[in-house]
Coordinates of N, CA and C in Angstrom, one line a residue:
M6 N 8.4 -16.0 2.4 CA 8.7 -15.1 3.5 C 9.3 -13.9 3.0
F7 N 8.8 -12.7 3.5 CA 9.4 -11.4 3.1 C 10.1 -10.8 4.4
Q8 N 11.1 -10.1 4.2 CA 11.7 -9.3 5.3 C 11.6 -7.8 5.0
V9 N 11.0 -7.1 5.9 CA 10.9 -5.7 5.7 C 11.4 -5.0 7.0
K10 N 11.8 -3.7 6.9 CA 12.3 -3.0 8.0 C 11.2 -2.0 8.4
T11 N 11.0 -1.9 9.7 CA 10.0 -0.9 10.2 C 10.7 0.4 10.4
S12 N 9.9 1.4 10.8 CA 10.4 2.7 11.0 C 11.4 2.8 12.2
L13 N 11.3 1.8 13.0 CA 12.2 1.6 14.1 C 13.5 0.9 13.7
K14 N 13.6 0.6 12.4 CA 14.8 -0.1 11.9 C 14.9 -1.6 12.4
Q15 N 13.8 -2.1 12.8 CA 13.7 -3.5 13.2 C 13.5 -4.3 11.9
V16 N 14.1 -5.5 11.9 CA 13.8 -6.4 10.7 C 12.6 -7.3 11.1
V17 N 11.6 -7.4 10.3 CA 10.4 -8.1 10.6 C 10.2 -9.2 9.5
N18 N 10.0 -10.4 9.9 CA 9.7 -11.5 9.0 C 8.2 -11.6 8.8
I19 N 7.8 -11.8 7.6 CA 6.4 -12.0 7.3 C 6.2 -13.3 6.6
H20 N 5.5 -14.2 7.2 CA 5.2 -15.5 6.6 C 3.8 -15.5 6.0
I21 N 3.7 -16.0 4.8 CA 2.4 -16.0 4.2 C 2.0 -17.4 3.8
W22 N 0.9 -17.9 4.3 CA 0.5 -19.2 3.9 C -0.8 -19.2 3.0
Q23 N -0.9 -20.1 2.1 CA -2.1 -20.2 1.3 C -3.1 -21.0 2.1
I24 N -4.3 -20.5 2.2 CA -5.4 -21.3 2.9 C -6.6 -21.1 2.0
K25 N -7.6 -21.9 2.4 CA -8.9 -21.9 1.6 C -9.6 -20.5 1.7
R26 N -10.2 -20.2 0.7 CA -10.9 -18.9 0.7 C -11.9 -18.6 1.8
E27 N -12.6 -19.6 2.1 CA -13.7 -19.4 3.1 C -13.1 -19.3 4.6
S28 N -11.8 -19.6 4.7 CA -11.2 -19.5 6.1 C -10.9 -18.1 6.5
L29 N -10.9 -17.2 5.6 CA -10.5 -15.8 6.0 C -11.5 -14.8 5.5
A30 N -11.5 -13.7 6.2 CA -12.4 -12.6 5.8 C -11.9 -12.0 4.5
D31 N -12.8 -11.1 3.9 CA -12.5 -10.6 2.6 C -11.2 -9.7 2.6
S32 N -10.9 -9.1 3.8 CA -9.7 -8.2 3.8 C -9.1 -8.4 5.2
V33 N -7.8 -8.0 5.2 CA -7.1 -8.0 6.5 C -6.3 -6.7 6.6
K34 N -6.3 -6.1 7.7 CA -5.5 -4.9 7.9 C -5.1 -4.9 9.4
F35 N -3.9 -4.8 9.7 CA -3.5 -4.8 11.1 C -2.2 -4.1 11.3
K36 N -1.9 -3.6 12.5 CA -0.6 -2.9 12.8 C 0.2 -3.8 13.7
F37 N 1.4 -4.0 13.5 CA 2.3 -4.7 14.4 C 3.5 -3.8 14.6
N38 N 3.6 -3.3 15.9 CA 4.5 -2.2 16.2 C 4.3 -1.1 15.2
S39 N 5.3 -0.7 14.4 CA 5.2 0.3 13.4 C 4.9 -0.2 12.0
L40 N 4.7 -1.5 12.0 CA 4.5 -2.2 10.6 C 3.0 -2.2 10.3
L41 N 2.6 -1.7 9.2 CA 1.2 -1.7 8.7 C 1.1 -2.8 7.6
V42 N 0.3 -3.7 7.8 CA 0.0 -4.8 6.8 C -1.4 -4.7 6.3
Q43 N -1.5 -4.6 5.0 CA -2.9 -4.6 4.4 C -3.0 -5.7 3.4
G44 N -4.1 -6.4 3.5 CA -4.4 -7.4 2.5 C -5.6 -6.9 1.7
A45 N -5.5 -7.0 0.5 CA -6.5 -6.5 -0.4 C -7.8 -7.3 -0.4
R46 N -8.8 -6.9 -1.0 CA -10.1 -7.6 -1.1 C -10.0 -8.8 -2.0
R47 N -11.0 -9.6 -1.9 CA -11.0 -10.9 -2.7 C -10.8 -10.6 -4.2
G48 N -9.9 -11.4 -4.8 CA -9.6 -11.2 -6.2 C -8.4 -10.4 -6.5
S49 N -7.9 -9.7 -5.5 CA -6.7 -8.9 -5.7 C -5.5 -9.8 -5.5
K50 N -4.4 -9.5 -6.1 CA -3.2 -10.3 -6.0 C -2.1 -9.6 -5.2
I51 N -2.4 -8.5 -4.6 CA -1.4 -7.7 -4.1 C -1.7 -7.4 -2.6
I52 N -0.7 -7.5 -1.7 CA -0.8 -7.0 -0.4 C 0.2 -5.9 -0.2
T53 N 0.0 -5.0 0.7 CA 0.9 -3.9 0.9 C 1.4 -3.9 2.3
V54 N 2.7 -3.9 2.5 CA 3.4 -3.8 3.7 C 4.2 -2.6 3.8
N55 N 3.8 -1.6 4.7 CA 4.5 -0.3 4.8 C 4.7 0.3 3.4
K56 N 3.6 0.3 2.6 CA 3.6 0.9 1.3 C 4.5 0.1 0.2
R57 N 5.0 -1.1 0.6 CA 5.7 -1.9 -0.3 C 4.8 -3.0 -0.8
K58 N 4.6 -3.2 -2.1 CA 3.6 -4.1 -2.6 C 4.2 -5.5 -2.9
F59 N 3.5 -6.5 -2.5 CA 3.9 -7.9 -2.8 C 2.8 -8.6 -3.6
K60 N 3.2 -9.2 -4.7 CA 2.2 -9.8 -5.6 C 2.0 -11.3 -5.1
L61 N 0.8 -11.7 -5.0 CA 0.5 -13.1 -4.6 C -0.2 -13.8 -5.7
K62 N -0.3 -15.2 -5.6 CA -1.0 -16.0 -6.5 C -2.5 -15.7 -6.4
S63 N -3.2 -15.7 -7.5 CA -4.6 -15.5 -7.5 C -5.3 -16.8 -7.1
G64 N -6.5 -16.7 -6.6 CA -7.3 -17.8 -6.3 C -7.2 -18.3 -4.9
F65 N -6.4 -17.7 -4.1 CA -6.2 -18.1 -2.7 C -6.4 -16.9 -1.7
R66 N -6.9 -17.3 -0.5 CA -6.8 -16.3 0.5 C -5.6 -16.6 1.3
Y67 N -5.1 -15.6 2.0 CA -3.8 -15.7 2.6 C -3.9 -15.4 4.1
F68 N -3.1 -16.1 4.9 CA -2.9 -15.9 6.3 C -1.5 -15.3 6.5
L69 N -1.5 -14.2 7.2 CA -0.2 -13.5 7.4 C 0.2 -13.6 8.9
C70 N 1.4 -14.0 9.1 CA 2.0 -14.0 10.5 C 3.2 -13.1 10.5
V71 N 3.2 -12.2 11.4 CA 4.3 -11.2 11.5 C 5.0 -11.3 12.8
H72 N 6.3 -11.4 12.8 CA 7.0 -11.4 14.1 C 8.4 -10.8 13.8
L73 N 8.9 -10.3 14.9 CA 10.2 -9.6 14.9 C 11.3 -10.7 14.8
K74 N 12.3 -10.5 14.0 CA 13.4 -11.4 13.8 C 14.2 -11.5 15.1
G75 N 14.4 -12.7 15.6 CA 15.2 -13.0 16.8 C 14.4 -12.7 18.1
S76 N 13.2 -12.4 18.0 CA 12.4 -12.1 19.2 C 11.5 -13.3 19.5
E77 N 11.4 -13.7 20.8 CA 10.6 -14.8 21.2 C 9.3 -14.3 21.7
E78 N 9.1 -13.0 21.9 CA 7.9 -12.5 22.4 C 6.8 -12.5 21.3
K79 N 5.5 -12.7 21.8 CA 4.4 -12.7 20.9 C 3.6 -11.5 21.3
S80 N 3.1 -10.8 20.3 CA 2.4 -9.5 20.5 C 1.0 -9.6 19.8
G81 N 0.0 -9.1 20.5 CA -1.2 -9.0 19.8 C -2.3 -10.0 19.9

């Protein structure tokens, strides 16, 4: 799990689970409030969260779940 701060100075938790390759599309890109999450194409080991890069293990596709810390609301 990573914690990053948005431009609104909110703390956001990002949970990343390893799942099988065929379960996810080749790339992921979505916005959550002011948080921009980009998952790279197949074979890449890096995702970018608000221009901050995180290295991931190779050979897996990843599912990303983003939520605000201390918030019970679900968005999106």
